[in-house]
XYZ file of C-alpha atoms in Angstrom:
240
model
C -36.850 3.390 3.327
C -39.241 4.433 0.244
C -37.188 6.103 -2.361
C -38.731 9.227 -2.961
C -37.178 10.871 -6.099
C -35.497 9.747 -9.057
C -31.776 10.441 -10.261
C -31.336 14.006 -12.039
C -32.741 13.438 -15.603
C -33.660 15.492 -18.765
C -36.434 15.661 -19.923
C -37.926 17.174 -22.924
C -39.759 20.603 -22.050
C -42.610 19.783 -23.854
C -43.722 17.127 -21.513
C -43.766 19.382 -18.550
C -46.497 21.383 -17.445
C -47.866 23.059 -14.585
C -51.048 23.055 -12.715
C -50.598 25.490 -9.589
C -54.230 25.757 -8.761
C -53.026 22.148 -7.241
C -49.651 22.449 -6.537
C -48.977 25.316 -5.474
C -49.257 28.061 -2.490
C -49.002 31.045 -4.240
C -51.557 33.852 -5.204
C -49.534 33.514 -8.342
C -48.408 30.977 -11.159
C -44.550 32.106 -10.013
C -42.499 34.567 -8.137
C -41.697 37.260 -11.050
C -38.611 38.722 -8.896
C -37.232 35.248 -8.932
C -38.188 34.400 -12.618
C -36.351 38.333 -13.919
C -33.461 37.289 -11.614
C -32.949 34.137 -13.528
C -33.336 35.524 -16.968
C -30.758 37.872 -15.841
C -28.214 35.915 -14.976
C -28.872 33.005 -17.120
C -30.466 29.597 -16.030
C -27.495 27.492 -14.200
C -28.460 23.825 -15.132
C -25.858 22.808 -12.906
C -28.187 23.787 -9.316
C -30.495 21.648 -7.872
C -32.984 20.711 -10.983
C -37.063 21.530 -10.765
C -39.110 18.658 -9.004
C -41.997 16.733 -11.317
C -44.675 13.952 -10.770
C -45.666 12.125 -13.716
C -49.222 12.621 -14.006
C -50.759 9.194 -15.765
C -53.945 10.596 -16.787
C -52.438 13.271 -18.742
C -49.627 11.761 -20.114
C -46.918 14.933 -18.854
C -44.827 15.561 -16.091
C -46.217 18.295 -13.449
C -44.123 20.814 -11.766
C -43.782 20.350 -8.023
C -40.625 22.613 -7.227
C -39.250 25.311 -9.163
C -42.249 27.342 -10.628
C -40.171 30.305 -11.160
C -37.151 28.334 -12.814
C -39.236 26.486 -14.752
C -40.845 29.843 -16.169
C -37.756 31.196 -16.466
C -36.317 28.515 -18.648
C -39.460 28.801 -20.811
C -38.390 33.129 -21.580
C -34.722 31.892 -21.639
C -35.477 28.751 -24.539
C -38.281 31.226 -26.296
C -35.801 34.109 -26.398
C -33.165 31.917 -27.877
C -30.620 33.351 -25.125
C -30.527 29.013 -23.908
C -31.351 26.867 -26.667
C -30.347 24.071 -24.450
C -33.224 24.388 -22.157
C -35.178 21.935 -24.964
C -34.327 19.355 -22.362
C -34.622 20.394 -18.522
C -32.899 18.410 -15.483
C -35.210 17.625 -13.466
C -35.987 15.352 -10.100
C -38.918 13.280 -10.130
C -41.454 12.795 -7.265
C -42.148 8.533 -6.811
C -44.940 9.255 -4.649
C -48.574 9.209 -5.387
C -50.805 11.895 -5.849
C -52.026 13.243 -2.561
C -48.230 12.896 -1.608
C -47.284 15.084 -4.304
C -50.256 17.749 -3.603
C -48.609 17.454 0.153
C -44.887 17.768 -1.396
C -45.453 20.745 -3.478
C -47.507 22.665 -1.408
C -45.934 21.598 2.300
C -42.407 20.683 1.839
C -40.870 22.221 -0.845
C -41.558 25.605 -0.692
C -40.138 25.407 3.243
C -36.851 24.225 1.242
C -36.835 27.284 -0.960
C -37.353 30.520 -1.120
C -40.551 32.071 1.367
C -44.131 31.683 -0.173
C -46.474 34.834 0.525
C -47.952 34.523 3.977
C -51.391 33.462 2.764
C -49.212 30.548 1.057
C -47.167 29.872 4.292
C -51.132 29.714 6.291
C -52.506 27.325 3.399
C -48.935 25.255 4.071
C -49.518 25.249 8.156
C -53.146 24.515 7.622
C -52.500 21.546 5.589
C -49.300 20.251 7.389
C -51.575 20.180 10.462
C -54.609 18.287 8.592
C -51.593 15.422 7.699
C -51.339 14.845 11.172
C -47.964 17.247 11.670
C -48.892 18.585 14.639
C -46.243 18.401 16.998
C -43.598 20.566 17.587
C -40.609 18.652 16.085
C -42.543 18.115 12.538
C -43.660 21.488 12.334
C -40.461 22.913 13.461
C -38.991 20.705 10.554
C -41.263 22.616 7.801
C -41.550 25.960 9.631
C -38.120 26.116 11.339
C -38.337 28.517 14.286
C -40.973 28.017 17.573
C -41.702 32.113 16.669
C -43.177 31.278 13.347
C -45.171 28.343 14.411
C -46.718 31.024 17.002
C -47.345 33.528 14.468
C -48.931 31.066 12.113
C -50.647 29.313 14.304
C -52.355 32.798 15.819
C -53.357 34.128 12.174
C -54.659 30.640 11.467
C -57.714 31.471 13.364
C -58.273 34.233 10.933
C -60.186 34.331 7.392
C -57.823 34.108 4.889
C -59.718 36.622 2.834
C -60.672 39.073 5.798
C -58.965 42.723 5.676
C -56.184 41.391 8.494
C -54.669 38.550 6.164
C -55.332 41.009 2.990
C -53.350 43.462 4.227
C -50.688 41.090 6.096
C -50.024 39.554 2.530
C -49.740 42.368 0.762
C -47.052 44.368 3.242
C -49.092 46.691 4.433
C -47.618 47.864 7.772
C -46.960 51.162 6.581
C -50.111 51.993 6.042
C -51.535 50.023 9.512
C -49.070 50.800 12.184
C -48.907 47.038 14.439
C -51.175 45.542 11.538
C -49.840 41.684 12.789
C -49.916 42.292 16.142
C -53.570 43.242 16.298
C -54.333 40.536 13.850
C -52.772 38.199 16.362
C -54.471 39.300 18.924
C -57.707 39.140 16.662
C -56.979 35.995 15.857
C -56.467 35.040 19.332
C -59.341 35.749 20.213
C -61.266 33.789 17.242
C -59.971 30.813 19.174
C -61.300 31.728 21.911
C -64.494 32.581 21.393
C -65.946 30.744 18.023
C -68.920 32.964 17.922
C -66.810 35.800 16.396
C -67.786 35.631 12.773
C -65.649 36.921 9.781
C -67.887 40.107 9.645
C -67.405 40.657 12.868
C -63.314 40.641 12.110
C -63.452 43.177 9.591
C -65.283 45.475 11.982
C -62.755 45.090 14.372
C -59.861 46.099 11.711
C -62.181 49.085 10.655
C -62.956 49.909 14.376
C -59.178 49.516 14.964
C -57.449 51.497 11.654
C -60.523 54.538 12.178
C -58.475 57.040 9.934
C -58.952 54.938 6.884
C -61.939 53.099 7.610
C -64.201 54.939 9.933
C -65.097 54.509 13.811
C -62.900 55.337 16.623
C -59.180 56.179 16.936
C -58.559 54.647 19.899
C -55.229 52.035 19.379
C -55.937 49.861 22.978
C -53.378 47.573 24.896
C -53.352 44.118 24.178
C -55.225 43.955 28.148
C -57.772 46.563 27.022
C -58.483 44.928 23.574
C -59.029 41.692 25.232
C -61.395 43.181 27.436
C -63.401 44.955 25.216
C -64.211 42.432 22.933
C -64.745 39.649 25.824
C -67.258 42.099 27.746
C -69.337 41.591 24.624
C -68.738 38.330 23.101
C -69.160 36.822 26.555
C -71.744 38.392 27.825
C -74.855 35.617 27.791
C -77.313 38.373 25.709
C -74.585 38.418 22.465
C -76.056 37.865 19.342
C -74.015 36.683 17.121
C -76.032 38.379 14.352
């Protein structure tokens, strides 16, 4: 079997860099709860080290894994609080470069700790594209049959329409059953292709009327359904 990593090594920090626009999920560069958590408590260099790919055309080593300890090492080693950090353990990636794009945005941030759900969407979306389709390899990246579900329900969604905005940023308080309309929503994007992204965000405004306008009515999932099907399916819809 194809070795995939290299033996812990140090390398200096200089030669590392990041490029998360490529390898990475997040809306941001790095978690900043994880990255204040580390500079609290002081980098351990004796966990499980940040994951790099040596990236030829540049010359430097790109951060796969570890974002947020990599960031924190860099306010640790600036401060002066870990002078050490200089040279940072780190595991490197053997593969190529669509494998490492695949790594760092697929596998490794199943490993750790939870991307955003946008993140955990682009993750499924991709995983899926690479041929991980079945329930055993997705169950290996996504763990439990109930989050497959969930993900694979949103997926149908636009990842910048008011459902997934709000989703990502938490917002349940404000929409009472916010995911389980945008399930059903997304549900029934599947279903009927001819339901356009404009159309979506007129169903959350119909739906969440107190903030947005239109009715107040909060439907069953049977009624919902039905009230969307009677027009998308009727033969006169325009999708327009």
């Amino acid at each position: 079997m194809k070795t995939r990593f290299s033996e812990v090594k140090y390398l200096d920090r200089n030669d590392i860099i990041i490029r998360p626009q490529i390898f990475q999920n997040r809306n941001g560069d790095f978690s900043q709860a994880s990255v204040e958590k580390i500079v609290r408590e002081g980098f351990d260099v004796s966990q499980e080290p940040i994951v790099v790919w040596f990236d030829a055309e540049v010359g430097k080593y790109v951060v796969l894994s570890g974002h947020s300890r990599f960031e924190a090492s860099r306010q640790l080693f600036e401060s002066g609080a870990q002078p050490e950090l200089a040279q940072m353990p780190v595991r490197e990636f053997l593969g190529d470069f669509d494998e490492a794009v695949y790594f760092a945005n697929v596998e490794s941030n199943r490993q750790g700790e939870a991307e955003t759900l946008l993140g955990d969407l682009r993750a499924f979306e991709r995983a899926k594209a690479e041929n991980c389709k079945s329930k055993e390899c997705l169950q290996g990246l996504f763990k439990s049959s109930a989050r497959i579900k969930k993900l694979q329900d949103l997926s149908h969604l636009n990842l910048k329409g008011r459902f997934l905005e709000e989703l990502d940023k938490d917002s349940t308080g404000i929409y009472p059953n916010l995911e389980l309309y945008a399930r059903w929503t997304g549900n029934l994007r599947e279903i009927y292709p001819q339901i356009t992204d404009s159309h979506e965000n007129e169903i959350f405004s119909w739906l969440y009327a107190g903030k947005d306008g239109g009715t107040n009515f909060l439907p069953t999932k049977e009624d919902f359904m039905r009230l969307i099907e009677n027009r998308v399916g009727n033969f006169g819809f325009n999708p327009d």
